[in-house]
Amino acid sequence: MIPAEEGDGGMAAVKSGTLYVVATPIGNLSDLSARAKEVLTAVSAICAEDTRHTKTLLQAFGIDKPLIALHEHNEGDIAWKLVERLKTGDSLALVSDAGTPLVSDPGYRLVREVRAAGFAVSPVPGACAAIAALSVAGIPSDRFCFEGFLPAKSSARRERLQNLAREARTLVFYESSHRIDESLVDLVAIFGADREAVIARELTKLFETVLGDTLGSLLEKVQADENQRKGEFVIVVRGCEDDTGVALAEGQRLYAKLVEHMKPSQAAKLAAELSGAPRKSLYGGEAS
Ligand code: SAM
């Protein structure tokens, strides 16, 4: 047990003129921390991505607070008004719909403006889907890169993946039920069917599943079972480890360029010669 003074540094629940960035649960309401409850109860007002959603969360904890809508479309316009409130001595909290604000969620501009105006921004840490997934994936977690959501269009998505194909660090992606299938197809096409990955679905919720396998097998499992395409997903992909992976990534990069100027079979032959990747593996880049 940490003595209270050491654990909370003797801090009162909130200080005036401070913006608290508060993490909320990603599914299981019990994951709202005791300190998050204290801070949300004590601040002057709460900035929320979706006020109706946050109202429901607050009601579950008996917290009644003025809510201010702050989303990607108005953040730039209202940040200065919130700074004005801090000047009057108010304390504010920022929450998003789920998890940690600013992580694939609004808040970056507000935090930046508040800090630039000389006011304190203090974190109240808690749930984050990317970190929760990484903590159960069993894929090297000493170095990782968070990539958030991949582009919605397949061509842009493949280009982004192409740029990441040789990344040695573990990669973490967010994905929704609308695109889990097509994103996996593109991951297999660009990273190869043999790359190890984990799909963490509905974490902390009733239908939580954590599937680990090669990308190729994961795609088959997701395509075979409709339930595995429902809910919210984090995809954790092992980084590129060996020369084969590097050659494959380089071969696919070359193939994508060459195929614009020659027949696919010629492009694959030339890309294979230049990169050392097996010719057959490069036809994956041709799909769709
Ligand atoms: N700020 C949030 C965080 O800290 O994780 C993320 C917000 S982002 C708009 C929502 C995405 O996070 C979902 O599409 C999904 O990829 C991921 N996510 C959120 N909750 C999740 C959960 N319970 N299980 C798996 N993924 C989740």
PDB file of N, CA and C in Angstrom, residues 44-115:
ATOM      1  N   SER A  44     -15.182  22.174 -12.881  1.00  0.00           N
ATOM      2  CA  SER A  44     -16.289  23.104 -13.132  1.00  0.00           C
ATOM      3  C   SER A  44     -17.172  22.603 -14.282  1.00  0.00           C
ATOM      4  N   ALA A  45     -16.549  22.015 -15.309  1.00  0.00           N
ATOM      5  CA  ALA A  45     -17.306  21.512 -16.470  1.00  0.00           C
ATOM      6  C   ALA A  45     -16.488  20.445 -17.184  1.00  0.00           C
ATOM      7  N   ILE A  46     -17.189  19.644 -17.994  1.00  0.00           N
ATOM      8  CA  ILE A  46     -16.514  18.540 -18.708  1.00  0.00           C
ATOM      9  C   ILE A  46     -16.691  18.731 -20.215  1.00  0.00           C
ATOM     10  N   CYS A  47     -15.582  18.756 -20.944  1.00  0.00           N
ATOM     11  CA  CYS A  47     -15.641  18.819 -22.410  1.00  0.00           C
ATOM     12  C   CYS A  47     -15.723  17.385 -22.913  1.00  0.00           C
ATOM     13  N   ALA A  48     -16.737  17.111 -23.751  1.00  0.00           N
ATOM     14  CA  ALA A  48     -16.969  15.728 -24.166  1.00  0.00           C
ATOM     15  C   ALA A  48     -17.190  15.660 -25.671  1.00  0.00           C
ATOM     16  N   GLU A  49     -16.676  14.585 -26.270  1.00  0.00           N
ATOM     17  CA  GLU A  49     -16.804  14.371 -27.715  1.00  0.00           C
ATOM     18  C   GLU A  49     -18.282  14.262 -28.097  1.00  0.00           C
ATOM     19  N   ASP A  50     -19.031  13.469 -27.334  1.00  0.00           N
ATOM     20  CA  ASP A  50     -20.458  13.300 -27.571  1.00  0.00           C
ATOM     21  C   ASP A  50     -21.137  13.450 -26.206  1.00  0.00           C
ATOM     22  N   THR A  51     -21.814  14.599 -26.020  1.00  0.00           N
ATOM     23  CA  THR A  51     -22.334  14.916 -24.683  1.00  0.00           C
ATOM     24  C   THR A  51     -23.392  13.902 -24.222  1.00  0.00           C
ATOM     25  N   ARG A  52     -24.183  13.373 -25.173  1.00  0.00           N
ATOM     26  CA  ARG A  52     -25.207  12.398 -24.763  1.00  0.00           C
ATOM     27  C   ARG A  52     -24.564  11.121 -24.233  1.00  0.00           C
ATOM     28  N   HIS A  53     -23.529  10.693 -24.941  1.00  0.00           N
ATOM     29  CA  HIS A  53     -22.805   9.485 -24.551  1.00  0.00           C
ATOM     30  C   HIS A  53     -22.179   9.675 -23.156  1.00  0.00           C
ATOM     31  N   THR A  54     -21.540  10.827 -22.967  1.00  0.00           N
ATOM     32  CA  THR A  54     -20.861  11.080 -21.683  1.00  0.00           C
ATOM     33  C   THR A  54     -21.872  11.245 -20.558  1.00  0.00           C
ATOM     34  N   LYS A  55     -23.025  11.848 -20.890  1.00  0.00           N
ATOM     35  CA  LYS A  55     -24.062  12.006 -19.872  1.00  0.00           C
ATOM     36  C   LYS A  55     -24.470  10.635 -19.312  1.00  0.00           C
ATOM     37  N   THR A  56     -24.615   9.665 -20.205  1.00  0.00           N
ATOM     38  CA  THR A  56     -24.989   8.313 -19.772  1.00  0.00           C
ATOM     39  C   THR A  56     -23.903   7.739 -18.854  1.00  0.00           C
ATOM     40  N   LEU A  57     -22.651   7.930 -19.227  1.00  0.00           N
ATOM     41  CA  LEU A  57     -21.550   7.429 -18.394  1.00  0.00           C
ATOM     42  C   LEU A  57     -21.591   8.094 -17.012  1.00  0.00           C
ATOM     43  N   LEU A  58     -21.752   9.426 -17.003  1.00  0.00           N
ATOM     44  CA  LEU A  58     -21.735  10.154 -15.729  1.00  0.00           C
ATOM     45  C   LEU A  58     -22.908   9.738 -14.848  1.00  0.00           C
ATOM     46  N   GLN A  59     -24.062   9.527 -15.497  1.00  0.00           N
ATOM     47  CA  GLN A  59     -25.249   9.119 -14.723  1.00  0.00           C
ATOM     48  C   GLN A  59     -24.994   7.802 -13.993  1.00  0.00           C
ATOM     49  N   ALA A  60     -24.260   6.911 -14.651  1.00  0.00           N
ATOM     50  CA  ALA A  60     -23.970   5.602 -14.036  1.00  0.00           C
ATOM     51  C   ALA A  60     -23.168   5.769 -12.743  1.00  0.00           C
ATOM     52  N   PHE A  61     -22.480   6.911 -12.610  1.00  0.00           N
ATOM     53  CA  PHE A  61     -21.680   7.156 -11.404  1.00  0.00           C
ATOM     54  C   PHE A  61     -22.272   8.270 -10.535  1.00  0.00           C
ATOM     55  N   GLY A  62     -23.486   8.679 -10.863  1.00  0.00           N
ATOM     56  CA  GLY A  62     -24.166   9.708 -10.073  1.00  0.00           C
ATOM     57  C   GLY A  62     -23.486  11.072 -10.163  1.00  0.00           C
ATOM     58  N   ILE A  63     -22.817  11.341 -11.276  1.00  0.00           N
ATOM     59  CA  ILE A  63     -22.128  12.636 -11.444  1.00  0.00           C
ATOM     60  C   ILE A  63     -22.987  13.529 -12.344  1.00  0.00           C
ATOM     61  N   ASP A  64     -23.243  14.743 -11.863  1.00  0.00           N
ATOM     62  CA  ASP A  64     -24.041  15.696 -12.628  1.00  0.00           C
ATOM     63  C   ASP A  64     -23.184  16.944 -12.854  1.00  0.00           C
ATOM     64  N   LYS A  65     -22.804  17.192 -14.081  1.00  0.00           N
ATOM     65  CA  LYS A  65     -21.858  18.280 -14.376  1.00  0.00           C
ATOM     66  C   LYS A  65     -22.240  18.961 -15.678  1.00  0.00           C
ATOM     67  N   PRO A  66     -21.996  20.259 -15.817  1.00  0.00           N
ATOM     68  CA  PRO A  66     -22.223  20.883 -17.126  1.00  0.00           C
ATOM     69  C   PRO A  66     -21.298  20.249 -18.174  1.00  0.00           C
ATOM     70  N   LEU A  67     -21.869  19.975 -19.354  1.00  0.00           N
ATOM     71  CA  LEU A  67     -21.087  19.348 -20.434  1.00  0.00           C
ATOM     72  C   LEU A  67     -20.925  20.328 -21.594  1.00  0.00           C
ATOM     73  N   ILE A  68     -19.748  20.337 -22.166  1.00  0.00           N
ATOM     74  CA  ILE A  68     -19.458  21.204 -23.325  1.00  0.00           C
ATOM     75  C   ILE A  68     -19.057  20.286 -24.482  1.00  0.00           C
ATOM     76  N   ALA A  69     -19.750  20.409 -25.626  1.00  0.00           N
ATOM     77  CA  ALA A  69     -19.407  19.547 -26.775  1.00  0.00           C
ATOM     78  C   ALA A  69     -18.078  19.987 -27.376  1.00  0.00           C
ATOM     79  N   LEU A  70     -17.172  19.049 -27.491  1.00  0.00           N
ATOM     80  CA  LEU A  70     -15.869  19.344 -28.127  1.00  0.00           C
ATOM     81  C   LEU A  70     -15.540  18.179 -29.060  1.00  0.00           C
ATOM     82  N   HIS A  71     -15.679  18.442 -30.356  1.00  0.00           N
ATOM     83  CA  HIS A  71     -15.402  17.371 -31.323  1.00  0.00           C
ATOM     84  C   HIS A  71     -14.535  17.930 -32.433  1.00  0.00           C
ATOM     85  N   GLU A  72     -14.160  17.049 -33.372  1.00  0.00           N
ATOM     86  CA  GLU A  72     -13.167  17.489 -34.364  1.00  0.00           C
ATOM     87  C   GLU A  72     -13.643  18.679 -35.190  1.00  0.00           C
ATOM     88  N   HIS A  73     -14.980  18.883 -35.316  1.00  0.00           N
ATOM     89  CA  HIS A  73     -15.468  19.973 -36.157  1.00  0.00           C
ATOM     90  C   HIS A  73     -15.492  21.323 -35.437  1.00  0.00           C
ATOM     91  N   ASN A  74     -15.528  21.338 -34.095  1.00  0.00           N
ATOM     92  CA  ASN A  74     -15.592  22.648 -33.419  1.00  0.00           C
ATOM     93  C   ASN A  74     -14.381  22.905 -32.529  1.00  0.00           C
ATOM     94  N   GLU A  75     -13.496  21.923 -32.426  1.00  0.00           N
ATOM     95  CA  GLU A  75     -12.393  22.040 -31.468  1.00  0.00           C
ATOM     96  C   GLU A  75     -11.566  23.311 -31.693  1.00  0.00           C
ATOM     97  N   GLY A  76     -11.223  23.556 -32.968  1.00  0.00           N
ATOM     98  CA  GLY A  76     -10.398  24.722 -33.290  1.00  0.00           C
ATOM     99  C   GLY A  76     -11.098  26.020 -32.902  1.00  0.00           C
ATOM    100  N   ASP A  77     -12.443  26.041 -33.010  1.00  0.00           N
ATOM    101  CA  ASP A  77     -13.191  27.284 -32.751  1.00  0.00           C
ATOM    102  C   ASP A  77     -13.414  27.549 -31.272  1.00  0.00           C
ATOM    103  N   ILE A  78     -13.545  26.509 -30.473  1.00  0.00           N
ATOM    104  CA  ILE A  78     -13.929  26.777 -29.074  1.00  0.00           C
ATOM    105  C   ILE A  78     -12.751  26.689 -28.090  1.00  0.00           C
ATOM    106  N   ALA A  79     -11.588  26.263 -28.573  1.00  0.00           N
ATOM    107  CA  ALA A  79     -10.460  26.095 -27.650  1.00  0.00           C
ATOM    108  C   ALA A  79     -10.169  27.400 -26.900  1.00  0.00           C
ATOM    109  N   TRP A  80     -10.208  28.541 -27.616  1.00  0.00           N
ATOM    110  CA  TRP A  80      -9.871  29.810 -26.950  1.00  0.00           C
ATOM    111  C   TRP A  80     -10.890  30.152 -25.852  1.00  0.00           C
ATOM    112  N   LYS A  81     -12.166  29.759 -26.083  1.00  0.00           N
ATOM    113  CA  LYS A  81     -13.201  30.043 -25.061  1.00  0.00           C
ATOM    114  C   LYS A  81     -12.907  29.246 -23.794  1.00  0.00           C
ATOM    115  N   LEU A  82     -12.401  28.055 -23.985  1.00  0.00           N
ATOM    116  CA  LEU A  82     -12.091  27.213 -22.829  1.00  0.00           C
ATOM    117  C   LEU A  82     -10.872  27.767 -22.091  1.00  0.00           C
ATOM    118  N   VAL A  83      -9.930  28.311 -22.846  1.00  0.00           N
ATOM    119  CA  VAL A  83      -8.771  28.966 -22.214  1.00  0.00           C
ATOM    120  C   VAL A  83      -9.261  30.150 -21.368  1.00  0.00           C
ATOM    121  N   GLU A  84     -10.253  30.898 -21.897  1.00  0.00           N
ATOM    122  CA  GLU A  84     -10.818  32.030 -21.143  1.00  0.00           C
ATOM    123  C   GLU A  84     -11.404  31.540 -19.814  1.00  0.00           C
ATOM    124  N   ARG A  85     -12.042  30.387 -19.852  1.00  0.00           N
ATOM    125  CA  ARG A  85     -12.623  29.844 -18.603  1.00  0.00           C
ATOM    126  C   ARG A  85     -11.521  29.508 -17.606  1.00  0.00           C
ATOM    127  N   LEU A  86     -10.433  28.946 -18.107  1.00  0.00           N
ATOM    128  CA  LEU A  86      -9.321  28.605 -17.199  1.00  0.00           C
ATOM    129  C   LEU A  86      -8.767  29.883 -16.562  1.00  0.00           C
ATOM    130  N   LYS A  87      -8.766  30.975 -17.347  1.00  0.00           N
ATOM    131  CA  LYS A  87      -8.257  32.263 -16.816  1.00  0.00           C
ATOM    132  C   LYS A  87      -9.084  32.733 -15.629  1.00  0.00           C
ATOM    133  N   THR A  88     -10.376  32.390 -15.628  1.00  0.00           N
ATOM    134  CA  THR A  88     -11.238  32.822 -14.515  1.00  0.00           C
ATOM    135  C   THR A  88     -11.057  31.920 -13.286  1.00  0.00           C
ATOM    136  N   GLY A  89     -10.216  30.911 -13.415  1.00  0.00           N
ATOM    137  CA  GLY A  89      -9.957  30.021 -12.271  1.00  0.00           C
ATOM    138  C   GLY A  89     -10.714  28.709 -12.330  1.00  0.00           C
ATOM    139  N   ASP A  90     -11.521  28.534 -13.394  1.00  0.00           N
ATOM    140  CA  ASP A  90     -12.236  27.261 -13.537  1.00  0.00           C
ATOM    141  C   ASP A  90     -11.256  26.107 -13.763  1.00  0.00           C
ATOM    142  N   SER A  91     -11.668  24.916 -13.402  1.00  0.00           N
ATOM    143  CA  SER A  91     -10.928  23.713 -13.807  1.00  0.00           C
ATOM    144  C   SER A  91     -11.840  22.951 -14.769  1.00  0.00           C
ATOM    145  N   LEU A  92     -11.240  22.310 -15.764  1.00  0.00           N
ATOM    146  CA  LEU A  92     -12.021  21.603 -16.781  1.00  0.00           C
ATOM    147  C   LEU A  92     -11.512  20.178 -16.939  1.00  0.00           C
ATOM    148  N   ALA A  93     -12.400  19.298 -17.386  1.00  0.00           N
ATOM    149  CA  ALA A  93     -11.965  17.935 -17.746  1.00  0.00           C
ATOM    150  C   ALA A  93     -12.268  17.731 -19.226  1.00  0.00           C
ATOM    151  N   LEU A  94     -11.451  16.916 -19.860  1.00  0.00           N
ATOM    152  CA  LEU A  94     -11.693  16.517 -21.247  1.00  0.00           C
ATOM    153  C   LEU A  94     -11.841  15.009 -21.277  1.00  0.00           C
ATOM    154  N   VAL A  95     -12.941  14.530 -21.850  1.00  0.00           N
ATOM    155  CA  VAL A  95     -13.116  13.079 -22.036  1.00  0.00           C
ATOM    156  C   VAL A  95     -13.510  12.821 -23.493  1.00  0.00           C
ATOM    157  N   SER A  96     -13.278  11.602 -23.963  1.00  0.00           N
ATOM    158  CA  SER A  96     -13.793  11.216 -25.287  1.00  0.00           C
ATOM    159  C   SER A  96     -14.841  10.126 -25.064  1.00  0.00           C
ATOM    160  N   ASP A  97     -15.357   9.546 -26.149  1.00  0.00           N
ATOM    161  CA  ASP A  97     -16.419   8.544 -25.984  1.00  0.00           C
ATOM    162  C   ASP A  97     -15.917   7.311 -25.245  1.00  0.00           C
ATOM    163  N   ALA A  98     -14.665   6.944 -25.484  1.00  0.00           N
ATOM    164  CA  ALA A  98     -14.116   5.757 -24.819  1.00  0.00           C
ATOM    165  C   ALA A  98     -12.592   5.839 -24.799  1.00  0.00           C
ATOM    166  N   GLY A  99     -12.015   5.404 -23.704  1.00  0.00           N
ATOM    167  CA  GLY A  99     -10.556   5.327 -23.627  1.00  0.00           C
ATOM    168  C   GLY A  99      -9.897   6.670 -23.377  1.00  0.00           C
ATOM    169  N   THR A 100      -8.695   6.806 -23.895  1.00  0.00           N
ATOM    170  CA  THR A 100      -7.877   7.986 -23.619  1.00  0.00           C
ATOM    171  C   THR A 100      -8.091   9.051 -24.699  1.00  0.00           C
ATOM    172  N   PRO A 101      -8.504  10.267 -24.296  1.00  0.00           N
ATOM    173  CA  PRO A 101      -8.661  11.333 -25.286  1.00  0.00           C
ATOM    174  C   PRO A 101      -7.349  11.544 -26.047  1.00  0.00           C
ATOM    175  N   LEU A 102      -7.456  12.077 -27.257  1.00  0.00           N
ATOM    176  CA  LEU A 102      -6.317  12.357 -28.158  1.00  0.00           C
ATOM    177  C   LEU A 102      -5.762  11.112 -28.854  1.00  0.00           C
ATOM    178  N   VAL A 103      -6.089   9.910 -28.355  1.00  0.00           N
ATOM    179  CA  VAL A 103      -5.624   8.689 -29.018  1.00  0.00           C
ATOM    180  C   VAL A 103      -6.717   8.302 -30.024  1.00  0.00           C
ATOM    181  N   SER A 104      -6.496   8.668 -31.288  1.00  0.00           N
ATOM    182  CA  SER A 104      -7.529   8.542 -32.341  1.00  0.00           C
ATOM    183  C   SER A 104      -8.838   9.186 -31.887  1.00  0.00           C
ATOM    184  N   ASP A 105      -8.738  10.255 -31.157  1.00  0.00           N
ATOM    185  CA  ASP A 105      -9.893  10.989 -30.634  1.00  0.00           C
ATOM    186  C   ASP A 105      -9.536  12.477 -30.561  1.00  0.00           C
ATOM    187  N   PRO A 106     -10.578  13.349 -30.464  1.00  0.00           N
ATOM    188  CA  PRO A 106     -10.290  14.788 -30.395  1.00  0.00           C
ATOM    189  C   PRO A 106      -9.541  15.186 -29.121  1.00  0.00           C
ATOM    190  N   GLY A 107      -9.004  16.407 -29.132  1.00  0.00           N
ATOM    191  CA  GLY A 107      -8.382  16.966 -27.927  1.00  0.00           C
ATOM    192  C   GLY A 107      -7.007  17.573 -28.158  1.00  0.00           C
ATOM    193  N   TYR A 108      -6.355  17.168 -29.247  1.00  0.00           N
ATOM    194  CA  TYR A 108      -4.983  17.627 -29.484  1.00  0.00           C
ATOM    195  C   TYR A 108      -4.899  19.157 -29.546  1.00  0.00           C
ATOM    196  N   ARG A 109      -5.824  19.769 -30.297  1.00  0.00           N
ATOM    197  CA  ARG A 109      -5.752  21.226 -30.461  1.00  0.00           C
ATOM    198  C   ARG A 109      -6.017  21.938 -29.138  1.00  0.00           C
ATOM    199  N   LEU A 110      -6.975  21.423 -28.382  1.00  0.00           N
ATOM    200  CA  LEU A 110      -7.286  22.042 -27.089  1.00  0.00           C
ATOM    201  C   LEU A 110      -6.074  21.960 -26.158  1.00  0.00           C
ATOM    202  N   VAL A 111      -5.500  20.781 -26.049  1.00  0.00           N
ATOM    203  CA  VAL A 111      -4.345  20.604 -25.152  1.00  0.00           C
ATOM    204  C   VAL A 111      -3.224  21.551 -25.563  1.00  0.00           C
ATOM    205  N   ARG A 112      -3.014  21.651 -26.860  1.00  0.00           N
ATOM    206  CA  ARG A 112      -1.936  22.507 -27.363  1.00  0.00           C
ATOM    207  C   ARG A 112      -2.182  23.971 -26.985  1.00  0.00           C
ATOM    208  N   GLU A 113      -3.443  24.406 -27.202  1.00  0.00           N
ATOM    209  CA  GLU A 113      -3.761  25.816 -26.914  1.00  0.00           C
ATOM    210  C   GLU A 113      -3.686  26.111 -25.426  1.00  0.00           C
ATOM    211  N   VAL A 114      -4.151  25.188 -24.614  1.00  0.00           N
ATOM    212  CA  VAL A 114      -4.129  25.402 -23.155  1.00  0.00           C
ATOM    213  C   VAL A 114      -2.683  25.489 -22.679  1.00  0.00           C
ATOM    214  N   ARG A 115      -1.847  24.604 -23.182  1.00  0.00           N
ATOM    215  CA  ARG A 115      -0.434  24.637 -22.784  1.00  0.00           C
ATOM    216  C   ARG A 115       0.235  25.916 -23.285  1.00  0.00           C
TER     217      ARG A 115
END
